[in-house]
Amino acid sequence: MNLRRRVSGDVTGFVGKLDPDIISMLEESMAKRIIEDFRDQGLVYDLSAVTYFGSHNDLARFGHYYDANGNEKEINFVLSVTRNGGISVHQRSLPGNIVSVSTIKNFALELKDYGIKGILIVIDRGFYSEENLRSFKFIGAIPSNLKVSRDIISESKDIDRTMNYISYNGETIFFSEHKEEKRFIVYYSLRRKSEQLDSFLSSMSGIQDLLNEVKNRKKHSMF
């Protein structure tokens, strides 16, 4: 037990004394091995913005969440992990004003340096772009404001037919498939629709109650 701790401490101390270039080479070598071992399982890649309250950091910039975080600067952190196991293969700290969609381009260059081209990446709609579509095989949602999204949804107006349903986690979900250079799948959940409708009607009811309360106050103030 003590020997194991000593060896672990010696390795940590050794790596800690190395200059950044050698540490970077070690990280690259480890990432390459991990990607090669897990390449058939895919990678999960995402970006998170962290609000910065300090005064001296070159990465702190006004970014996407400027209005939501109290007009503070932020720093972006990107991370890619294996789909199974969540093993980190790529991590970077980036200026807060860099948008999500552009970060994946640098990730693609690193993958090419590893000699890997055909890899499946699971991404969210923040990384969608036509260039990313051409460069990657990926699974992810696309923004609802795009023409292709509106067209596909319009073509799926008869999606709720018995021939289009599947059972997923005890829920009945309807789906339709479309191919326009890439494969698009539309999912329609009756449960989610019901929940959204219930939430909307509850909000409307709350607003109506508030309006009635204001009207009653005005009536009482007149007498």
PDB file of C-alpha atoms in Angstrom:
ATOM      1  CA  MET A   1       0.000   0.000   0.000  1.00  0.00           C
ATOM      2  CA  ASN A   2       2.776   2.447   0.988  1.00  0.00           C
ATOM      3  CA  LEU A   3       4.854   1.394  -2.035  1.00  0.00           C
ATOM      4  CA  ARG A   4       1.916   2.043  -4.358  1.00  0.00           C
ATOM      5  CA  ARG A   5       1.414   5.508  -2.882  1.00  0.00           C
ATOM      6  CA  ARG A   6       5.124   6.247  -3.212  1.00  0.00           C
ATOM      7  CA  VAL A   7       5.232   5.171  -6.857  1.00  0.00           C
ATOM      8  CA  SER A   8       2.111   7.205  -7.586  1.00  0.00           C
ATOM      9  CA  GLY A   9       3.634  10.225  -5.873  1.00  0.00           C
ATOM     10  CA  ASP A  10       6.920   9.839  -7.762  1.00  0.00           C
ATOM     11  CA  VAL A  11       5.094   9.716 -11.121  1.00  0.00           C
ATOM     12  CA  THR A  12       3.002  12.750 -10.214  1.00  0.00           C
ATOM     13  CA  GLY A  13       6.091  14.657  -9.143  1.00  0.00           C
ATOM     14  CA  PHE A  14       7.969  13.655 -12.285  1.00  0.00           C
ATOM     15  CA  VAL A  15       5.180  14.765 -14.609  1.00  0.00           C
ATOM     16  CA  GLY A  16       4.743  17.968 -12.631  1.00  0.00           C
ATOM     17  CA  LYS A  17       8.374  18.902 -13.249  1.00  0.00           C
ATOM     18  CA  LEU A  18       8.113  18.483 -17.001  1.00  0.00           C
ATOM     19  CA  ASP A  19       7.733  21.505 -19.222  1.00  0.00           C
ATOM     20  CA  PRO A  20       4.339  22.178 -20.885  1.00  0.00           C
ATOM     21  CA  ASP A  21       5.484  20.873 -24.272  1.00  0.00           C
ATOM     22  CA  ILE A  22       6.334  17.422 -22.914  1.00  0.00           C
ATOM     23  CA  ILE A  23       3.103  17.286 -20.907  1.00  0.00           C
ATOM     24  CA  SER A  24       1.218  18.150 -24.089  1.00  0.00           C
ATOM     25  CA  MET A  25       2.972  15.301 -25.915  1.00  0.00           C
ATOM     26  CA  LEU A  26       1.984  12.877 -23.152  1.00  0.00           C
ATOM     27  CA  GLU A  27      -1.644  14.035 -23.305  1.00  0.00           C
ATOM     28  CA  GLU A  28      -1.673  13.690 -27.093  1.00  0.00           C
ATOM     29  CA  SER A  29      -0.236  10.186 -26.926  1.00  0.00           C
ATOM     30  CA  MET A  30      -2.813   9.109 -24.320  1.00  0.00           C
ATOM     31  CA  ALA A  31      -5.690  10.690 -26.253  1.00  0.00           C
ATOM     32  CA  LYS A  32      -4.622   8.961 -29.457  1.00  0.00           C
ATOM     33  CA  ARG A  33      -4.576   5.556 -27.749  1.00  0.00           C
ATOM     34  CA  ILE A  34      -7.973   6.141 -26.120  1.00  0.00           C
ATOM     35  CA  ILE A  35      -9.561   7.283 -29.392  1.00  0.00           C
ATOM     36  CA  GLU A  36      -8.184   4.259 -31.225  1.00  0.00           C
ATOM     37  CA  ASP A  37      -9.574   1.909 -28.564  1.00  0.00           C
ATOM     38  CA  PHE A  38     -13.003   3.578 -28.428  1.00  0.00           C
ATOM     39  CA  ARG A  39     -13.411   4.810 -31.996  1.00  0.00           C
ATOM     40  CA  ASP A  40     -16.271   2.406 -32.759  1.00  0.00           C
ATOM     41  CA  GLN A  41     -18.268   3.683 -29.773  1.00  0.00           C
ATOM     42  CA  GLY A  42     -18.173   7.363 -30.667  1.00  0.00           C
ATOM     43  CA  LEU A  43     -17.309  10.507 -28.743  1.00  0.00           C
ATOM     44  CA  VAL A  44     -19.422  13.038 -26.880  1.00  0.00           C
ATOM     45  CA  TYR A  45     -18.274  16.644 -27.319  1.00  0.00           C
ATOM     46  CA  ASP A  46     -19.638  19.771 -25.635  1.00  0.00           C
ATOM     47  CA  LEU A  47     -18.828  23.334 -24.663  1.00  0.00           C
ATOM     48  CA  SER A  48     -19.733  25.088 -21.409  1.00  0.00           C
ATOM     49  CA  ALA A  49     -19.369  28.764 -20.592  1.00  0.00           C
ATOM     50  CA  VAL A  50     -18.342  29.724 -17.049  1.00  0.00           C
ATOM     51  CA  THR A  51     -18.916  33.240 -15.761  1.00  0.00           C
ATOM     52  CA  TYR A  52     -15.682  35.011 -14.807  1.00  0.00           C
ATOM     53  CA  PHE A  53     -15.790  37.553 -11.971  1.00  0.00           C
ATOM     54  CA  GLY A  54     -12.081  38.376 -11.878  1.00  0.00           C
ATOM     55  CA  SER A  55     -10.240  41.205 -13.592  1.00  0.00           C
ATOM     56  CA  HIS A  56      -7.113  39.659 -15.155  1.00  0.00           C
ATOM     57  CA  ASN A  57      -7.577  36.737 -17.537  1.00  0.00           C
ATOM     58  CA  ASP A  58      -6.894  36.851 -21.263  1.00  0.00           C
ATOM     59  CA  LEU A  59      -9.551  34.194 -21.911  1.00  0.00           C
ATOM     60  CA  ALA A  60     -12.330  36.171 -20.211  1.00  0.00           C
ATOM     61  CA  ARG A  61     -14.480  37.783 -22.911  1.00  0.00           C
ATOM     62  CA  PHE A  62     -18.073  38.865 -23.414  1.00  0.00           C
ATOM     63  CA  GLY A  63     -19.795  35.911 -25.033  1.00  0.00           C
ATOM     64  CA  HIS A  64     -23.045  34.191 -25.878  1.00  0.00           C
ATOM     65  CA  TYR A  65     -24.500  34.342 -22.354  1.00  0.00           C
ATOM     66  CA  TYR A  66     -23.654  38.025 -21.832  1.00  0.00           C
ATOM     67  CA  ASP A  67     -27.264  39.057 -21.206  1.00  0.00           C
ATOM     68  CA  ALA A  68     -28.099  36.044 -19.061  1.00  0.00           C
ATOM     69  CA  ASN A  69     -25.122  36.121 -16.685  1.00  0.00           C
ATOM     70  CA  GLY A  70     -25.471  39.708 -15.494  1.00  0.00           C
ATOM     71  CA  ASN A  71     -23.306  41.273 -18.214  1.00  0.00           C
ATOM     72  CA  GLU A  72     -20.186  39.499 -16.952  1.00  0.00           C
ATOM     73  CA  LYS A  73     -17.331  38.042 -18.976  1.00  0.00           C
ATOM     74  CA  GLU A  74     -17.034  34.299 -19.418  1.00  0.00           C
ATOM     75  CA  ILE A  75     -14.544  31.561 -20.287  1.00  0.00           C
ATOM     76  CA  ASN A  76     -15.375  28.600 -22.516  1.00  0.00           C
ATOM     77  CA  PHE A  77     -14.410  25.046 -21.665  1.00  0.00           C
ATOM     78  CA  VAL A  78     -14.686  22.275 -24.257  1.00  0.00           C
ATOM     79  CA  LEU A  79     -14.557  18.595 -23.421  1.00  0.00           C
ATOM     80  CA  SER A  80     -14.792  15.405 -25.442  1.00  0.00           C
ATOM     81  CA  VAL A  81     -15.236  11.998 -23.809  1.00  0.00           C
ATOM     82  CA  THR A  82     -15.812   8.456 -24.990  1.00  0.00           C
ATOM     83  CA  ARG A  83     -19.465   7.538 -25.389  1.00  0.00           C
ATOM     84  CA  ASN A  84     -19.020   4.518 -23.116  1.00  0.00           C
ATOM     85  CA  GLY A  85     -17.080   5.132 -19.939  1.00  0.00           C
ATOM     86  CA  GLY A  86     -16.790   8.917 -20.237  1.00  0.00           C
ATOM     87  CA  ILE A  87     -12.999   8.864 -20.644  1.00  0.00           C
ATOM     88  CA  SER A  88     -11.631  12.285 -21.536  1.00  0.00           C
ATOM     89  CA  VAL A  89      -9.789  12.544 -24.860  1.00  0.00           C
ATOM     90  CA  HIS A  90      -9.883  16.278 -25.525  1.00  0.00           C
ATOM     91  CA  GLN A  91     -10.168  19.346 -23.306  1.00  0.00           C
ATOM     92  CA  ARG A  92      -9.460  23.006 -23.900  1.00  0.00           C
ATOM     93  CA  SER A  93      -9.950  26.399 -22.269  1.00  0.00           C
ATOM     94  CA  LEU A  94     -11.008  28.994 -24.854  1.00  0.00           C
ATOM     95  CA  PRO A  95     -11.891  32.694 -24.977  1.00  0.00           C
ATOM     96  CA  GLY A  96     -15.471  33.372 -23.959  1.00  0.00           C
ATOM     97  CA  ASN A  97     -16.385  35.042 -27.245  1.00  0.00           C
ATOM     98  CA  ILE A  98     -15.764  31.920 -29.354  1.00  0.00           C
ATOM     99  CA  VAL A  99     -19.006  30.287 -30.497  1.00  0.00           C
ATOM    100  CA  SER A 100     -19.653  26.563 -30.066  1.00  0.00           C
ATOM    101  CA  VAL A 101     -19.891  25.729 -33.747  1.00  0.00           C
ATOM    102  CA  SER A 102     -16.373  26.972 -34.524  1.00  0.00           C
ATOM    103  CA  THR A 103     -14.620  24.940 -31.806  1.00  0.00           C
ATOM    104  CA  ILE A 104     -15.336  21.616 -33.445  1.00  0.00           C
ATOM    105  CA  LYS A 105     -13.236  22.602 -36.472  1.00  0.00           C
ATOM    106  CA  ASN A 106     -10.086  22.556 -34.333  1.00  0.00           C
ATOM    107  CA  PHE A 107     -11.190  19.252 -32.871  1.00  0.00           C
ATOM    108  CA  ALA A 108     -11.466  17.867 -36.407  1.00  0.00           C
ATOM    109  CA  LEU A 109      -7.890  18.936 -37.151  1.00  0.00           C
ATOM    110  CA  GLU A 110      -6.655  17.116 -34.050  1.00  0.00           C
ATOM    111  CA  LEU A 111      -8.493  13.958 -35.083  1.00  0.00           C
ATOM    112  CA  LYS A 112      -6.859  14.145 -38.507  1.00  0.00           C
ATOM    113  CA  ASP A 113      -3.460  14.490 -36.814  1.00  0.00           C
ATOM    114  CA  TYR A 114      -4.229  11.232 -35.011  1.00  0.00           C
ATOM    115  CA  GLY A 115      -4.901   9.629 -38.395  1.00  0.00           C
ATOM    116  CA  ILE A 116      -8.601   9.217 -37.633  1.00  0.00           C
ATOM    117  CA  LYS A 117     -11.254  10.456 -40.051  1.00  0.00           C
ATOM    118  CA  GLY A 118     -14.330   8.226 -39.850  1.00  0.00           C
ATOM    119  CA  ILE A 119     -15.559   8.784 -36.302  1.00  0.00           C
ATOM    120  CA  LEU A 120     -19.073   9.215 -34.918  1.00  0.00           C
ATOM    121  CA  ILE A 121     -19.621  12.272 -32.730  1.00  0.00           C
ATOM    122  CA  VAL A 122     -22.720  12.954 -30.636  1.00  0.00           C
ATOM    123  CA  ILE A 123     -23.321  16.715 -30.537  1.00  0.00           C
ATOM    124  CA  ASP A 124     -26.065  19.130 -29.535  1.00  0.00           C
ATOM    125  CA  ARG A 125     -27.708  21.673 -31.828  1.00  0.00           C
ATOM    126  CA  GLY A 126     -25.214  24.361 -30.830  1.00  0.00           C
ATOM    127  CA  PHE A 127     -22.593  22.662 -33.003  1.00  0.00           C
ATOM    128  CA  TYR A 128     -24.749  22.377 -36.113  1.00  0.00           C
ATOM    129  CA  SER A 129     -23.421  23.880 -39.320  1.00  0.00           C
ATOM    130  CA  GLU A 130     -23.329  22.826 -42.959  1.00  0.00           C
ATOM    131  CA  GLU A 131     -19.555  22.492 -42.759  1.00  0.00           C
ATOM    132  CA  ASN A 132     -19.807  20.171 -39.761  1.00  0.00           C
ATOM    133  CA  LEU A 133     -22.372  18.123 -41.667  1.00  0.00           C
ATOM    134  CA  ARG A 134     -19.877  17.614 -44.475  1.00  0.00           C
ATOM    135  CA  SER A 135     -16.935  16.892 -42.185  1.00  0.00           C
ATOM    136  CA  PHE A 136     -18.431  14.462 -39.682  1.00  0.00           C
ATOM    137  CA  LYS A 137     -20.622  11.489 -39.098  1.00  0.00           C
ATOM    138  CA  PHE A 138     -22.652  12.565 -36.120  1.00  0.00           C
ATOM    139  CA  ILE A 139     -25.857  12.183 -34.155  1.00  0.00           C
ATOM    140  CA  GLY A 140     -27.442  15.375 -32.910  1.00  0.00           C
ATOM    141  CA  ALA A 141     -30.377  17.739 -32.954  1.00  0.00           C
ATOM    142  CA  ILE A 142     -30.629  20.527 -35.518  1.00  0.00           C
ATOM    143  CA  PRO A 143     -31.897  24.051 -34.768  1.00  0.00           C
ATOM    144  CA  SER A 144     -35.650  24.413 -35.276  1.00  0.00           C
ATOM    145  CA  ASN A 145     -35.284  27.745 -37.092  1.00  0.00           C
ATOM    146  CA  LEU A 146     -33.514  26.210 -40.105  1.00  0.00           C
ATOM    147  CA  LYS A 147     -35.360  25.744 -43.381  1.00  0.00           C
ATOM    148  CA  VAL A 148     -34.462  22.060 -43.557  1.00  0.00           C
ATOM    149  CA  SER A 149     -35.945  21.584 -40.092  1.00  0.00           C
ATOM    150  CA  ARG A 150     -39.184  23.363 -40.971  1.00  0.00           C
ATOM    151  CA  ASP A 151     -39.488  21.463 -44.271  1.00  0.00           C
ATOM    152  CA  ILE A 152     -38.985  18.067 -42.655  1.00  0.00           C
ATOM    153  CA  ILE A 153     -41.493  18.800 -39.895  1.00  0.00           C
ATOM    154  CA  SER A 154     -43.981  19.984 -42.514  1.00  0.00           C
ATOM    155  CA  GLU A 155     -43.538  16.727 -44.419  1.00  0.00           C
ATOM    156  CA  SER A 156     -44.186  14.814 -41.184  1.00  0.00           C
ATOM    157  CA  LYS A 157     -47.657  16.215 -40.488  1.00  0.00           C
ATOM    158  CA  ASP A 158     -49.146  12.693 -40.698  1.00  0.00           C
ATOM    159  CA  ILE A 159     -46.549  11.221 -38.386  1.00  0.00           C
ATOM    160  CA  ASP A 160     -49.057   9.991 -35.776  1.00  0.00           C
ATOM    161  CA  ARG A 161     -50.057   6.849 -37.646  1.00  0.00           C
ATOM    162  CA  THR A 162     -49.918   3.347 -36.233  1.00  0.00           C
ATOM    163  CA  MET A 163     -47.246   2.327 -38.747  1.00  0.00           C
ATOM    164  CA  ASN A 164     -44.901   5.011 -37.383  1.00  0.00           C
ATOM    165  CA  TYR A 165     -44.850   4.247 -33.678  1.00  0.00           C
ATOM    166  CA  ILE A 166     -42.201   2.708 -31.446  1.00  0.00           C
ATOM    167  CA  SER A 167     -42.150   2.001 -27.718  1.00  0.00           C
ATOM    168  CA  TYR A 168     -39.347   3.691 -25.792  1.00  0.00           C
ATOM    169  CA  ASN A 169     -39.028   3.573 -21.992  1.00  0.00           C
ATOM    170  CA  GLY A 170     -42.684   2.692 -21.670  1.00  0.00           C
ATOM    171  CA  GLU A 171     -43.783   5.580 -23.900  1.00  0.00           C
ATOM    172  CA  THR A 172     -45.289   5.467 -27.379  1.00  0.00           C
ATOM    173  CA  ILE A 173     -43.336   7.703 -29.764  1.00  0.00           C
ATOM    174  CA  PHE A 174     -44.057   8.348 -33.429  1.00  0.00           C
ATOM    175  CA  PHE A 175     -41.224   8.839 -35.898  1.00  0.00           C
ATOM    176  CA  SER A 176     -40.553   9.450 -39.570  1.00  0.00           C
ATOM    177  CA  GLU A 177     -37.322   9.275 -41.540  1.00  0.00           C
ATOM    178  CA  HIS A 178     -36.119  11.624 -44.276  1.00  0.00           C
ATOM    179  CA  LYS A 179     -32.998  11.601 -46.420  1.00  0.00           C
ATOM    180  CA  GLU A 180     -31.667  14.826 -47.892  1.00  0.00           C
ATOM    181  CA  GLU A 181     -27.942  14.152 -48.268  1.00  0.00           C
ATOM    182  CA  LYS A 182     -28.021  13.273 -44.573  1.00  0.00           C
ATOM    183  CA  ARG A 183     -30.446  11.100 -42.640  1.00  0.00           C
ATOM    184  CA  PHE A 184     -32.997  13.057 -40.596  1.00  0.00           C
ATOM    185  CA  ILE A 185     -35.390  11.495 -38.090  1.00  0.00           C
ATOM    186  CA  VAL A 186     -38.408  13.314 -36.658  1.00  0.00           C
ATOM    187  CA  TYR A 187     -39.778  12.191 -33.303  1.00  0.00           C
ATOM    188  CA  TYR A 188     -43.204  13.085 -31.948  1.00  0.00           C
ATOM    189  CA  SER A 189     -44.101  12.441 -28.313  1.00  0.00           C
ATOM    190  CA  LEU A 190     -47.738  12.604 -27.237  1.00  0.00           C
ATOM    191  CA  ARG A 191     -46.619  12.715 -23.617  1.00  0.00           C
ATOM    192  CA  ARG A 192     -44.389  15.709 -24.204  1.00  0.00           C
ATOM    193  CA  LYS A 193     -47.110  17.467 -26.177  1.00  0.00           C
ATOM    194  CA  SER A 194     -49.535  16.907 -23.306  1.00  0.00           C
ATOM    195  CA  GLU A 195     -46.999  18.203 -20.779  1.00  0.00           C
ATOM    196  CA  GLN A 196     -46.270  21.306 -22.865  1.00  0.00           C
ATOM    197  CA  LEU A 197     -49.980  21.990 -23.365  1.00  0.00           C
ATOM    198  CA  ASP A 198     -50.626  21.570 -19.650  1.00  0.00           C
ATOM    199  CA  SER A 199     -47.760  23.938 -18.826  1.00  0.00           C
ATOM    200  CA  PHE A 200     -49.048  26.514 -21.320  1.00  0.00           C
ATOM    201  CA  LEU A 201     -52.621  26.370 -20.020  1.00  0.00           C
ATOM    202  CA  SER A 202     -51.389  26.611 -16.431  1.00  0.00           C
ATOM    203  CA  SER A 203     -49.409  29.731 -17.341  1.00  0.00           C
ATOM    204  CA  MET A 204     -52.447  31.223 -19.061  1.00  0.00           C
ATOM    205  CA  SER A 205     -54.578  30.445 -16.028  1.00  0.00           C
ATOM    206  CA  GLY A 206     -52.058  32.158 -13.766  1.00  0.00           C
ATOM    207  CA  ILE A 207     -52.029  35.239 -15.993  1.00  0.00           C
ATOM    208  CA  GLN A 208     -55.838  35.315 -16.025  1.00  0.00           C
ATOM    209  CA  ASP A 209     -55.949  35.102 -12.223  1.00  0.00           C
ATOM    210  CA  LEU A 210     -53.475  37.985 -12.001  1.00  0.00           C
ATOM    211  CA  LEU A 211     -55.539  40.117 -14.397  1.00  0.00           C
ATOM    212  CA  ASN A 212     -58.700  39.414 -12.406  1.00  0.00           C
ATOM    213  CA  GLU A 213     -56.908  40.408  -9.213  1.00  0.00           C
ATOM    214  CA  VAL A 214     -55.774  43.693 -10.772  1.00  0.00           C
ATOM    215  CA  LYS A 215     -59.320  44.401 -11.990  1.00  0.00           C
ATOM    216  CA  ASN A 216     -60.751  43.748  -8.522  1.00  0.00           C
ATOM    217  CA  ARG A 217     -58.200  46.085  -6.956  1.00  0.00           C
ATOM    218  CA  LYS A 218     -59.172  48.845  -9.379  1.00  0.00           C
ATOM    219  CA  LYS A 219     -62.858  48.341  -8.572  1.00  0.00           C
ATOM    220  CA  HIS A 220     -62.211  48.581  -4.839  1.00  0.00           C
ATOM    221  CA  SER A 221     -60.042  51.684  -5.269  1.00  0.00           C
ATOM    222  CA  MET A 222     -62.893  53.467  -7.050  1.00  0.00           C
ATOM    223  CA  PHE A 223     -65.182  53.284  -4.012  1.00  0.00           C
TER     224      PHE A 223
END
